[in-house]
């Protein structure tokens, strides 16, 4: 299968053409090696960094921003969000603090300090 996509690795935004019918996959249109890697990964096993908010249990009407420490497989985004929505955290929290561990192979970390 041949796919056209825009590379998001750098500001250039190269238009990539990825042919996965051949082994190894062939990428054209990239200006750098990172574009080739991105194109192959996006077509064979796409991953995303998930950003969300989590309720702070001991503060009224307070939420804290969180994200995955590393990208997770795209097909698990909604399961990851369900896990984040089921969880609360108690203040104080600091940037980089783990609030969930081993969620689809990575941790959920805080991205905002709450005192």
JSON list of C-alpha atoms in Angstrom, two decimals:
[
{"chain": "A", "resi": 1, "resn": "UNK", "atom": "CA", "xyz": [0.00, 0.00, 0.00]},
{"chain": "A", "resi": 2, "resn": "UNK", "atom": "CA", "xyz": [1.23, 3.48, -0.83]},
{"chain": "A", "resi": 3, "resn": "UNK", "atom": "CA", "xyz": [0.49, 6.35, 1.58]},
{"chain": "A", "resi": 4, "resn": "UNK", "atom": "CA", "xyz": [1.08, 10.08, 1.34]},
{"chain": "A", "resi": 5, "resn": "UNK", "atom": "CA", "xyz": [1.71, 11.95, 4.59]},
{"chain": "A", "resi": 6, "resn": "UNK", "atom": "CA", "xyz": [3.33, 15.08, 5.94]},
{"chain": "A", "resi": 7, "resn": "UNK", "atom": "CA", "xyz": [6.37, 14.64, 8.12]},
{"chain": "A", "resi": 8, "resn": "UNK", "atom": "CA", "xyz": [5.98, 16.30, 11.54]},
{"chain": "A", "resi": 9, "resn": "UNK", "atom": "CA", "xyz": [9.50, 15.74, 12.86]},
{"chain": "A", "resi": 10, "resn": "UNK", "atom": "CA", "xyz": [10.86, 19.18, 11.90]},
{"chain": "A", "resi": 11, "resn": "UNK", "atom": "CA", "xyz": [9.38, 22.49, 10.68]},
{"chain": "A", "resi": 12, "resn": "UNK", "atom": "CA", "xyz": [10.05, 21.65, 7.01]},
{"chain": "A", "resi": 13, "resn": "UNK", "atom": "CA", "xyz": [6.92, 19.48, 6.76]},
{"chain": "A", "resi": 14, "resn": "UNK", "atom": "CA", "xyz": [8.13, 17.31, 3.89]},
{"chain": "A", "resi": 15, "resn": "UNK", "atom": "CA", "xyz": [5.47, 15.48, 1.89]},
{"chain": "A", "resi": 16, "resn": "UNK", "atom": "CA", "xyz": [6.37, 11.82, 2.19]},
{"chain": "A", "resi": 17, "resn": "UNK", "atom": "CA", "xyz": [5.33, 8.93, -0.01]},
{"chain": "A", "resi": 18, "resn": "UNK", "atom": "CA", "xyz": [5.61, 5.60, 1.79]},
{"chain": "A", "resi": 19, "resn": "UNK", "atom": "CA", "xyz": [5.35, 2.29, -0.06]},
{"chain": "A", "resi": 20, "resn": "UNK", "atom": "CA", "xyz": [4.84, -0.62, 2.36]},
{"chain": "A", "resi": 21, "resn": "UNK", "atom": "CA", "xyz": [4.20, -3.17, -0.39]},
{"chain": "A", "resi": 22, "resn": "UNK", "atom": "CA", "xyz": [7.95, -3.78, -0.68]},
{"chain": "A", "resi": 23, "resn": "UNK", "atom": "CA", "xyz": [10.34, -5.00, 2.00]},
{"chain": "A", "resi": 24, "resn": "UNK", "atom": "CA", "xyz": [11.93, -2.92, 3.37]},
{"chain": "A", "resi": 25, "resn": "UNK", "atom": "CA", "xyz": [9.41, -0.08, 3.02]},
{"chain": "A", "resi": 26, "resn": "UNK", "atom": "CA", "xyz": [10.47, 2.73, 0.69]},
{"chain": "A", "resi": 27, "resn": "UNK", "atom": "CA", "xyz": [10.10, 6.39, 1.67]},
{"chain": "A", "resi": 28, "resn": "UNK", "atom": "CA", "xyz": [10.51, 9.24, -0.82]},
{"chain": "A", "resi": 29, "resn": "UNK", "atom": "CA", "xyz": [10.14, 13.00, -0.43]},
{"chain": "A", "resi": 30, "resn": "UNK", "atom": "CA", "xyz": [12.05, 13.22, 2.84]},
{"chain": "A", "resi": 31, "resn": "UNK", "atom": "CA", "xyz": [14.84, 15.81, 3.20]},
{"chain": "A", "resi": 32, "resn": "UNK", "atom": "CA", "xyz": [16.55, 14.01, 6.08]},
{"chain": "A", "resi": 33, "resn": "UNK", "atom": "CA", "xyz": [16.92, 10.50, 7.54]},
{"chain": "A", "resi": 34, "resn": "UNK", "atom": "CA", "xyz": [14.49, 11.33, 10.36]},
{"chain": "A", "resi": 35, "resn": "UNK", "atom": "CA", "xyz": [11.72, 11.70, 7.79]},
{"chain": "A", "resi": 36, "resn": "UNK", "atom": "CA", "xyz": [12.38, 8.22, 6.47]},
{"chain": "A", "resi": 37, "resn": "UNK", "atom": "CA", "xyz": [12.21, 6.75, 9.99]},
{"chain": "A", "resi": 38, "resn": "UNK", "atom": "CA", "xyz": [9.04, 8.70, 10.77]},
{"chain": "A", "resi": 39, "resn": "UNK", "atom": "CA", "xyz": [7.33, 7.59, 7.55]},
{"chain": "A", "resi": 40, "resn": "UNK", "atom": "CA", "xyz": [8.04, 3.91, 8.12]},
{"chain": "A", "resi": 41, "resn": "UNK", "atom": "CA", "xyz": [7.00, 4.00, 11.78]},
{"chain": "A", "resi": 42, "resn": "UNK", "atom": "CA", "xyz": [3.84, 5.99, 11.04]},
{"chain": "A", "resi": 43, "resn": "UNK", "atom": "CA", "xyz": [2.75, 3.44, 8.43]},
{"chain": "A", "resi": 44, "resn": "UNK", "atom": "CA", "xyz": [3.73, 0.27, 10.28]},
{"chain": "A", "resi": 45, "resn": "UNK", "atom": "CA", "xyz": [3.25, 1.05, 13.99]},
{"chain": "A", "resi": 46, "resn": "UNK", "atom": "CA", "xyz": [2.04, 4.60, 14.76]},
{"chain": "A", "resi": 47, "resn": "UNK", "atom": "CA", "xyz": [2.60, 5.98, 18.26]},
{"chain": "A", "resi": 48, "resn": "UNK", "atom": "CA", "xyz": [1.42, 9.14, 20.02]},
{"chain": "A", "resi": 49, "resn": "UNK", "atom": "CA", "xyz": [2.21, 11.10, 23.16]},
{"chain": "A", "resi": 50, "resn": "UNK", "atom": "CA", "xyz": [-1.00, 11.51, 25.17]},
{"chain": "A", "resi": 51, "resn": "UNK", "atom": "CA", "xyz": [-1.67, 14.75, 27.05]},
{"chain": "A", "resi": 52, "resn": "UNK", "atom": "CA", "xyz": [-4.59, 15.10, 29.44]},
{"chain": "A", "resi": 53, "resn": "UNK", "atom": "CA", "xyz": [-5.74, 16.49, 32.77]},
{"chain": "A", "resi": 54, "resn": "UNK", "atom": "CA", "xyz": [-6.20, 14.62, 36.03]},
{"chain": "A", "resi": 55, "resn": "UNK", "atom": "CA", "xyz": [-8.34, 15.56, 39.00]},
{"chain": "A", "resi": 56, "resn": "UNK", "atom": "CA", "xyz": [-6.56, 16.76, 42.16]},
{"chain": "A", "resi": 57, "resn": "UNK", "atom": "CA", "xyz": [-8.49, 15.04, 44.97]},
{"chain": "A", "resi": 58, "resn": "UNK", "atom": "CA", "xyz": [-7.59, 17.32, 47.87]},
{"chain": "A", "resi": 59, "resn": "UNK", "atom": "CA", "xyz": [-8.24, 20.61, 46.02]},
{"chain": "A", "resi": 60, "resn": "UNK", "atom": "CA", "xyz": [-11.75, 21.73, 45.07]},
{"chain": "A", "resi": 61, "resn": "UNK", "atom": "CA", "xyz": [-12.27, 22.19, 41.32]},
{"chain": "A", "resi": 62, "resn": "UNK", "atom": "CA", "xyz": [-8.58, 21.66, 40.53]},
{"chain": "A", "resi": 63, "resn": "UNK", "atom": "CA", "xyz": [-7.04, 19.68, 37.72]},
{"chain": "A", "resi": 64, "resn": "UNK", "atom": "CA", "xyz": [-3.39, 19.07, 36.87]},
{"chain": "A", "resi": 65, "resn": "UNK", "atom": "CA", "xyz": [-1.97, 18.52, 33.39]},
{"chain": "A", "resi": 66, "resn": "UNK", "atom": "CA", "xyz": [-0.31, 15.16, 32.73]},
{"chain": "A", "resi": 67, "resn": "UNK", "atom": "CA", "xyz": [1.24, 13.33, 29.78]},
{"chain": "A", "resi": 68, "resn": "UNK", "atom": "CA", "xyz": [2.78, 10.03, 28.84]},
{"chain": "A", "resi": 69, "resn": "UNK", "atom": "CA", "xyz": [6.54, 9.98, 29.46]},
{"chain": "A", "resi": 70, "resn": "UNK", "atom": "CA", "xyz": [6.97, 8.26, 26.07]},
{"chain": "A", "resi": 71, "resn": "UNK", "atom": "CA", "xyz": [4.67, 7.71, 23.09]},
{"chain": "A", "resi": 72, "resn": "UNK", "atom": "CA", "xyz": [2.25, 4.78, 23.24]},
{"chain": "A", "resi": 73, "resn": "UNK", "atom": "CA", "xyz": [0.71, 2.75, 20.40]},
{"chain": "A", "resi": 74, "resn": "UNK", "atom": "CA", "xyz": [-2.04, 4.77, 18.74]},
{"chain": "A", "resi": 75, "resn": "UNK", "atom": "CA", "xyz": [-4.60, 1.99, 19.21]},
{"chain": "A", "resi": 76, "resn": "UNK", "atom": "CA", "xyz": [-4.31, 2.32, 23.02]},
{"chain": "A", "resi": 77, "resn": "UNK", "atom": "CA", "xyz": [-5.01, 6.07, 23.32]},
{"chain": "A", "resi": 78, "resn": "UNK", "atom": "CA", "xyz": [-8.60, 5.67, 24.52]},
{"chain": "A", "resi": 79, "resn": "UNK", "atom": "CA", "xyz": [-7.63, 2.95, 27.02]},
{"chain": "A", "resi": 80, "resn": "UNK", "atom": "CA", "xyz": [-4.87, 5.23, 28.34]},
{"chain": "A", "resi": 81, "resn": "UNK", "atom": "CA", "xyz": [-7.35, 8.11, 28.69]},
{"chain": "A", "resi": 82, "resn": "UNK", "atom": "CA", "xyz": [-9.76, 5.86, 30.60]},
{"chain": "A", "resi": 83, "resn": "UNK", "atom": "CA", "xyz": [-6.97, 4.97, 33.04]},
{"chain": "A", "resi": 84, "resn": "UNK", "atom": "CA", "xyz": [-6.10, 8.65, 33.52]},
{"chain": "A", "resi": 85, "resn": "UNK", "atom": "CA", "xyz": [-9.77, 9.56, 34.06]},
{"chain": "A", "resi": 86, "resn": "UNK", "atom": "CA", "xyz": [-10.13, 6.85, 36.75]},
{"chain": "A", "resi": 87, "resn": "UNK", "atom": "CA", "xyz": [-7.17, 8.23, 38.69]},
{"chain": "A", "resi": 88, "resn": "UNK", "atom": "CA", "xyz": [-6.84, 11.18, 41.06]},
{"chain": "A", "resi": 89, "resn": "UNK", "atom": "CA", "xyz": [-3.75, 12.70, 42.62]},
{"chain": "A", "resi": 90, "resn": "UNK", "atom": "CA", "xyz": [-3.23, 14.54, 45.91]},
{"chain": "A", "resi": 91, "resn": "UNK", "atom": "CA", "xyz": [-1.45, 17.90, 45.96]},
{"chain": "A", "resi": 92, "resn": "UNK", "atom": "CA", "xyz": [1.31, 18.88, 46.23]},
{"chain": "A", "resi": 93, "resn": "UNK", "atom": "CA", "xyz": [2.69, 17.55, 42.95]},
{"chain": "A", "resi": 94, "resn": "UNK", "atom": "CA", "xyz": [5.72, 18.66, 40.97]},
{"chain": "A", "resi": 95, "resn": "UNK", "atom": "CA", "xyz": [6.65, 18.62, 37.29]},
{"chain": "A", "resi": 96, "resn": "UNK", "atom": "CA", "xyz": [7.94, 15.21, 36.24]},
{"chain": "A", "resi": 97, "resn": "UNK", "atom": "CA", "xyz": [6.35, 13.35, 39.15]},
{"chain": "A", "resi": 98, "resn": "UNK", "atom": "CA", "xyz": [5.00, 9.90, 38.21]},
{"chain": "A", "resi": 99, "resn": "UNK", "atom": "CA", "xyz": [1.31, 9.52, 38.97]},
{"chain": "A", "resi": 100, "resn": "UNK", "atom": "CA", "xyz": [0.75, 6.23, 37.12]},
{"chain": "A", "resi": 101, "resn": "UNK", "atom": "CA", "xyz": [3.29, 3.59, 36.18]},
{"chain": "A", "resi": 102, "resn": "UNK", "atom": "CA", "xyz": [3.42, 1.07, 33.36]},
{"chain": "A", "resi": 103, "resn": "UNK", "atom": "CA", "xyz": [0.50, 2.37, 31.33]},
{"chain": "A", "resi": 104, "resn": "UNK", "atom": "CA", "xyz": [1.07, 0.66, 27.98]},
{"chain": "A", "resi": 105, "resn": "UNK", "atom": "CA", "xyz": [4.79, 0.53, 28.67]},
{"chain": "A", "resi": 106, "resn": "UNK", "atom": "CA", "xyz": [5.31, 4.06, 29.96]},
{"chain": "A", "resi": 107, "resn": "UNK", "atom": "CA", "xyz": [4.52, 6.29, 32.92]},
{"chain": "A", "resi": 108, "resn": "UNK", "atom": "CA", "xyz": [2.04, 9.15, 33.27]},
{"chain": "A", "resi": 109, "resn": "UNK", "atom": "CA", "xyz": [3.84, 12.23, 34.58]},
{"chain": "A", "resi": 110, "resn": "UNK", "atom": "CA", "xyz": [2.74, 15.64, 35.86]},
{"chain": "A", "resi": 111, "resn": "UNK", "atom": "CA", "xyz": [3.47, 18.65, 33.68]},
{"chain": "A", "resi": 112, "resn": "UNK", "atom": "CA", "xyz": [2.38, 21.43, 36.08]},
{"chain": "A", "resi": 113, "resn": "UNK", "atom": "CA", "xyz": [3.32, 22.15, 39.69]},
{"chain": "A", "resi": 114, "resn": "UNK", "atom": "CA", "xyz": [0.42, 22.27, 42.17]},
{"chain": "A", "resi": 115, "resn": "UNK", "atom": "CA", "xyz": [1.25, 23.33, 45.73]}
]
